[in-house]
Each structure stands twice: as C-alpha cells, then as structure tokens.
XYZ file of C-alpha atoms in Angstrom:
362
model
C 119.187 87.277 97.927
C 115.775 86.757 96.372
C 116.224 85.109 92.980
C 112.524 85.628 92.243
C 112.724 89.351 92.927
C 115.892 89.664 90.851
C 114.322 87.839 87.924
C 111.209 90.031 88.109
C 113.231 93.252 88.153
C 115.422 92.135 85.257
C 112.294 91.279 83.270
C 110.935 94.745 84.067
C 114.226 96.288 82.925
C 114.038 94.453 79.586
C 110.426 95.525 79.089
C 111.227 99.166 79.842
C 114.159 99.033 77.427
C 111.788 97.908 74.682
C 109.293 100.660 75.513
C 111.953 103.366 75.375
C 113.113 102.052 71.989
C 109.597 102.530 70.624
C 109.311 106.042 69.097
C 105.607 106.122 69.943
C 106.230 106.606 73.660
C 107.946 109.934 73.069
C 104.684 111.403 71.803
C 103.665 111.522 75.473
C 106.459 113.355 77.297
C 104.978 112.588 80.708
C 104.886 108.849 80.026
C 108.370 108.928 78.505
C 109.728 110.692 81.592
C 108.111 108.193 83.977
C 109.397 105.199 82.003
C 112.819 106.802 81.692
C 113.025 107.390 85.437
C 112.117 103.813 86.279
C 114.560 102.509 83.667
C 117.319 104.664 85.185
C 116.527 103.207 88.615
C 117.023 99.662 87.312
C 120.207 100.286 85.296
C 122.562 99.862 88.310
C 120.788 96.605 89.251
C 121.063 95.216 85.725
C 124.760 96.117 85.551
C 125.493 94.579 88.955
C 123.641 91.375 88.045
C 125.469 91.123 84.718
C 128.832 91.741 86.388
C 128.180 89.047 88.995
C 127.010 86.568 86.361
C 130.131 87.246 84.286
C 132.391 86.820 87.321
C 130.800 83.483 88.161
C 131.245 82.325 84.559
C 134.890 83.448 84.612
C 135.438 81.591 87.891
C 134.006 78.388 86.460
C 136.230 78.716 83.383
C 139.338 79.477 85.430
C 138.771 76.484 87.693
C 138.281 74.230 84.696
C 141.532 75.471 83.184
C 143.322 75.177 86.533
C 142.551 71.455 86.565
C 144.779 71.144 83.499
C 147.196 74.009 84.126
C 147.987 75.064 87.745
C 148.938 78.541 86.472
C 145.204 79.385 86.328
C 144.703 78.602 90.033
C 145.791 82.086 91.150
C 143.366 83.690 88.691
C 140.543 81.494 89.989
C 141.364 82.486 93.575
C 141.344 86.196 92.685
C 137.946 85.917 91.016
C 136.560 83.957 93.957
C 137.722 86.693 96.349
C 135.857 89.320 94.324
C 132.513 87.515 94.448
C 131.397 88.469 98.015
C 131.678 92.184 97.242
C 129.719 91.762 94.007
C 127.049 89.728 95.808
C 126.783 92.334 98.585
C 126.382 95.118 96.038
C 123.598 93.250 94.256
C 121.889 92.407 97.554
C 121.942 96.106 98.478
C 120.366 97.055 95.149
C 117.638 94.467 95.684
C 116.477 96.124 98.897
C 113.227 97.948 98.069
C 114.071 101.597 97.578
C 112.063 104.700 98.330
C 109.515 104.884 95.491
C 109.905 108.675 95.342
C 113.713 108.754 94.973
C 113.592 109.803 91.314
C 111.112 112.627 91.907
C 111.568 116.366 91.999
C 110.584 118.154 95.200
C 108.809 121.138 96.671
C 110.585 122.537 99.734
C 108.471 124.599 102.117
C 110.271 126.751 104.679
C 108.339 128.487 107.458
C 109.638 130.912 110.040
C 108.888 129.764 113.572
C 109.514 131.080 117.048
C 111.961 133.941 117.108
C 110.146 136.672 115.208
C 112.170 138.586 112.622
C 115.324 136.583 113.404
C 113.498 133.357 112.543
C 112.387 134.866 109.231
C 115.969 135.888 108.462
C 117.131 132.349 109.227
C 114.392 130.943 106.977
C 115.846 133.164 104.249
C 119.298 131.683 104.952
C 117.881 128.182 104.537
C 116.243 129.201 101.257
C 119.596 130.431 99.922
C 121.345 127.310 101.218
C 119.029 124.951 99.312
C 119.106 127.165 96.219
C 122.909 127.120 96.182
C 122.994 123.376 96.797
C 120.684 122.901 93.825
C 122.919 125.089 91.656
C 125.943 122.964 92.572
C 124.116 119.882 91.312
C 122.847 121.496 88.140
C 119.233 121.437 89.283
C 116.607 124.028 88.422
C 114.907 126.062 91.157
C 111.669 128.026 91.095
C 110.092 130.037 93.897
C 106.422 129.088 93.702
C 105.233 131.395 96.471
C 106.862 133.537 99.153
C 105.885 135.911 101.940
C 108.778 138.224 102.745
C 109.479 139.777 106.133
C 110.222 143.425 106.874
C 114.010 142.976 107.198
C 114.528 140.867 104.082
C 113.844 137.391 105.457
C 110.954 135.108 104.547
C 107.966 134.179 106.675
C 106.891 131.363 104.369
C 108.290 130.174 101.039
C 107.677 127.270 98.663
C 110.614 126.317 96.428
C 110.403 123.793 93.585
C 113.663 121.975 92.766
C 113.924 119.868 89.616
C 116.527 117.789 87.844
C 117.327 118.395 84.197
C 116.179 115.329 82.284
C 116.169 111.829 83.793
C 118.261 111.561 86.986
C 121.156 109.112 86.778
C 120.486 105.855 88.585
C 117.025 107.107 89.504
C 118.566 109.374 92.147
C 116.527 112.544 91.818
C 116.242 115.558 94.100
C 114.083 113.661 96.625
C 116.805 111.037 97.136
C 119.096 113.799 98.467
C 116.800 116.299 100.164
C 114.224 114.008 101.791
C 116.264 114.132 105.013
C 115.765 117.898 105.375
C 112.204 117.860 106.704
C 111.884 118.976 110.311
C 112.856 121.791 112.661
C 116.145 123.585 112.009
C 117.499 125.577 114.961
C 119.906 128.511 114.755
C 122.104 129.945 117.510
C 123.630 133.368 116.765
C 123.573 137.062 117.580
C 120.605 138.472 115.639
C 120.972 141.668 113.635
C 118.219 143.057 115.862
C 120.246 142.398 119.053
C 121.990 145.533 120.342
C 123.870 143.946 123.258
C 125.585 141.084 121.417
C 123.669 138.277 123.111
C 123.270 134.922 121.377
C 119.657 134.004 120.635
C 118.096 130.706 119.622
C 115.313 130.548 117.077
C 113.989 128.005 114.606
C 112.459 127.502 111.193
C 110.484 124.539 109.902
C 111.301 122.739 106.665
C 108.954 120.405 104.822
C 110.149 118.470 101.769
C 107.484 117.014 99.472
C 107.989 114.837 96.400
C 106.351 116.764 93.574
C 103.274 114.873 92.425
C 102.409 114.238 88.805
C 98.844 114.159 87.537
C 98.750 110.354 87.660
C 99.957 110.292 91.285
C 96.962 112.127 92.744
C 93.337 112.409 91.634
C 91.587 115.567 92.810
C 87.832 115.970 92.491
C 87.095 119.640 91.647
C 83.995 119.365 93.819
C 86.274 118.811 96.827
C 87.910 122.222 96.403
C 86.905 125.558 97.892
C 88.681 128.389 96.084
C 88.902 131.915 97.498
C 90.614 134.964 95.989
C 92.101 137.974 97.773
C 94.590 140.767 97.273
C 98.287 139.968 97.558
C 100.146 141.437 100.520
C 103.805 142.155 101.152
C 105.983 142.807 104.244
C 103.988 144.421 107.025
C 100.726 143.398 105.397
C 100.602 146.204 102.855
C 98.742 145.512 99.617
C 101.045 144.928 96.650
C 98.389 145.030 93.933
C 94.885 146.349 93.422
C 93.241 143.190 92.081
C 92.122 139.957 93.716
C 94.877 137.856 92.116
C 95.982 135.830 95.150
C 94.369 132.400 95.485
C 93.597 130.216 98.494
C 92.542 126.608 97.839
C 91.039 124.414 100.546
C 90.814 120.651 99.995
C 87.662 120.051 101.989
C 88.031 116.274 102.691
C 91.492 116.679 104.249
C 91.355 120.284 105.413
C 94.635 121.066 103.605
C 94.866 124.771 102.745
C 97.254 126.206 100.154
C 97.600 129.828 99.101
C 99.713 131.534 96.421
C 100.147 135.200 95.638
C 103.492 135.530 93.824
C 102.137 135.611 90.282
C 100.357 138.591 88.763
C 97.387 136.644 87.464
C 94.771 134.689 89.355
C 95.102 131.776 86.912
C 98.857 131.479 87.450
C 98.485 131.583 91.227
C 95.814 128.912 91.021
C 98.097 126.636 88.963
C 100.953 127.085 91.440
C 98.652 126.414 94.395
C 97.460 123.212 92.744
C 101.077 122.037 92.380
C 101.607 122.404 96.111
C 98.244 120.825 96.909
C 99.020 117.744 94.771
C 102.371 117.351 96.526
C 100.786 117.633 99.975
C 98.050 115.128 99.110
C 100.658 112.683 97.787
C 102.648 113.061 101.007
C 99.513 112.549 103.099
C 98.613 109.391 101.166
C 102.155 108.080 101.631
C 101.997 108.757 105.364
C 98.764 106.784 105.640
C 100.310 103.885 103.747
C 103.428 104.018 105.925
C 101.369 104.094 109.118
C 99.396 101.082 107.984
C 102.597 99.191 107.218
C 104.436 100.160 110.386
C 103.351 102.203 113.391
C 106.996 102.735 114.232
C 107.719 104.746 111.119
C 107.412 108.482 111.619
C 106.766 111.205 109.066
C 108.074 114.714 108.797
C 106.446 117.340 110.959
C 104.114 119.907 109.506
C 104.655 122.719 112.020
C 107.653 124.100 113.834
C 106.148 123.530 117.275
C 105.326 119.842 116.867
C 108.806 118.380 116.558
C 112.148 118.295 118.246
C 114.964 119.884 116.292
C 116.738 117.780 113.680
C 119.684 120.110 113.149
C 121.419 123.018 114.867
C 123.366 125.785 113.139
C 125.709 127.390 115.686
C 127.281 130.548 114.242
C 129.745 131.406 117.075
C 131.387 127.972 116.709
C 130.826 127.708 112.928
C 129.237 124.344 113.775
C 126.491 122.311 112.130
C 125.057 119.350 114.059
C 122.520 116.792 112.873
C 120.958 115.317 115.990
C 119.482 112.211 114.327
C 122.839 110.601 113.616
C 125.203 112.565 115.872
C 126.898 114.268 112.933
C 128.955 117.370 113.719
C 131.174 119.464 111.447
C 132.770 122.866 111.859
C 132.067 124.160 108.381
C 128.763 125.966 108.853
C 129.825 128.759 106.507
C 130.392 126.246 103.701
C 127.120 124.422 104.414
C 125.152 127.662 104.179
C 126.941 128.294 100.874
C 125.434 125.070 99.536
C 128.084 122.500 100.467
C 125.663 120.090 102.130
C 126.971 116.806 100.774
C 128.877 116.010 103.970
C 125.799 115.853 106.202
C 123.554 114.427 103.456
C 126.046 111.652 102.677
C 126.180 110.769 106.378
C 122.383 110.588 106.554
C 122.191 108.450 103.409
C 124.844 106.079 104.764
C 122.991 105.723 108.071
C 119.825 104.886 106.141
C 121.667 102.360 103.944
C 123.156 100.628 106.985
C 119.737 100.436 108.660
C 118.119 98.940 105.555
C 120.906 96.389 105.130
C 120.395 95.392 108.767
C 116.732 94.807 108.029
C 115.505 97.761 110.059
C 113.122 100.486 108.978
C 114.740 103.304 107.086
C 116.190 106.282 108.895
C 113.354 108.323 110.349
C 112.739 111.592 108.522
C 111.333 113.757 111.310
C-alpha cells in the first residue's frame, strides 16, 4: 500500500470538500459537476481509510486494556482479525481507476453482415441498452439514427446520462465500457421462410462523452457539408438541406446527423459525437504509448472477433472474453444485464489486483 499515494488522495479529498462548500463554484455548473464527480470518486477511499485508522486505534486501546484486564483480549483478537479485510479494501481502492468511470457515454450501434436481419438485431441491442438505462434511472437520448425498411436500425447513436453526480464516481461508463465490440446473434430471421437458423452481427462502440475541457477542436480543422435527410430505402424525409456531415480533417473522423429538423441542431449533435470520438482516439494513443499490449475497442464490425453471442434457440447469452454463459437471453434483452456486466467487472478487478493490465475491451 502506497502511503504517499494515500496521503495525496486524502489531501485532494479535503481540498475538493472545501471547494464544494464554497457557494461560488455553483455559479459554473460544469465546474461544479466535474468537482462533484471527482469528490464522489474519492468518498469510498476516504471512508475506507477512516475505518481502517479507527480499527487500528481501537486495537491499540483494546490491547492496552487487555494488559490490565484479560477480558479485553477477545475484543482485541476480533479487531485484529478484521484488519486484513479492511487493508485489502483500501488497497483495492488505491489502484488507479479508469479516469472515465464517472462519465456519461455515447453508444453507437451499427448493423453489420447479415442485411436486414443484422439491422433488426441492432434494433434489439438499442432496446436492450435503453431498458438497462431505465432500470438504473439513467436518461437516454437518441442523437441520430438511420432506420431500416423492416423496423430495425442501420446505424444509431444513443446518449446515456446519469441524473446528477454518480455515487462513488461510478457513472454510465463504469458499467457499459465492456460493451464495445462485435455482438453476434444466432436465430431464425423474420425474413427466413424455411425456419433455418442464421448468424449475423452488429457492432457496438461505447464512447465516454467528452466535455468542452476534455477536447479542443480548431474550427479550421473542420469541413462541414449539408444534405437532405433520408429515411428507410433512401427516400428523402424533408425538402431542406438540414442534415449535417462534419469531417475532422487532421484525423479523418467523419460524423453525420440528420435526426433533428434544423441544421443547427444537427450540427450540435454531430459535434457531441465528434468530441467523444476525438477523446477516445486521444485515450487510445495514450494507452498505446503506455502499453502495446493494451487493446482498444474496434471501430468496424469486420475488424474484430465477436465478444458476445446471443443464441435465441437456446435462450443463451455467452461472453467470450471471460467464458460467461447464462440461459436468460430473454431477460438480458429486456435490460437485465447486470449478471454479465458484474462478471466482467469482477474479472477486471481481479486482473488489476494481480497487477495485470485491465480486462481488454475489444
């Protein structure tokens, strides 16, 4: 356990507590939210450190009393037995955490190989994440979507936010960051007349939503094009050039939005996605510099192996990264994802405690 790191974090906690007590900070809601999030992240550490310090003080007192009265020996032994668990908990909290854990996210879902069936499955994934968010009291917002002819989605961007400051600094990213990658489905498509099981896939990308201070974008680096919005089958859905496509020239990242009725609104939504993608790209570069072994999420369906399979005939969901299997696919698609997400979080925690790199998010 690093006493220097603990002391530094406790000092930071005390400083943040003072800042939050100052009414002036609440004049800037963005700053107040950032400080509040960081404070919430450090609350469990401060409590664990205080509990351990109190237990050590109680042990010293009990041993001193036991020297005069043997009746206190049993109490001293009980306190001593509790110390390892308290020390382990504090050591776990001292492990550097994901800096984005408190953030909200943008989830992008793209239909892949499989045609209309893949688009229908992408729609199932959209509903699954929306229902999961509802179960946790989070707020969802469809930023942009391209629907398919049979009611699925070819491409959708979904923002998911917590209400207020997340407890313990555990925001949406801390739960959904494992979802990035290729999701495979095995079922009889509605378009299949002979009852044969087909396999198709959809790609999911989870981005921590960037704030203005996270990413600096030079307007001169942007190429902005406008066009008419289109719906299923490519038909025009309005008569004005309200859809917006933004290209970040230095990186080649392209974002387009057409859901809103006004060009200005579509531009604002596209910029939200662009900031999130640039933040993710910067994080990937930093991760690669720190460790070549660490892998990032894929950006296209064809570039990655599957991370999860949804088998409808067996009502089975399997996460291939950790060997997790459960026969409750119907419940998972209804938003009950905590089983697989808890297993992924536990695998990551065990890896970090063992001093390894965190669980790969493919």
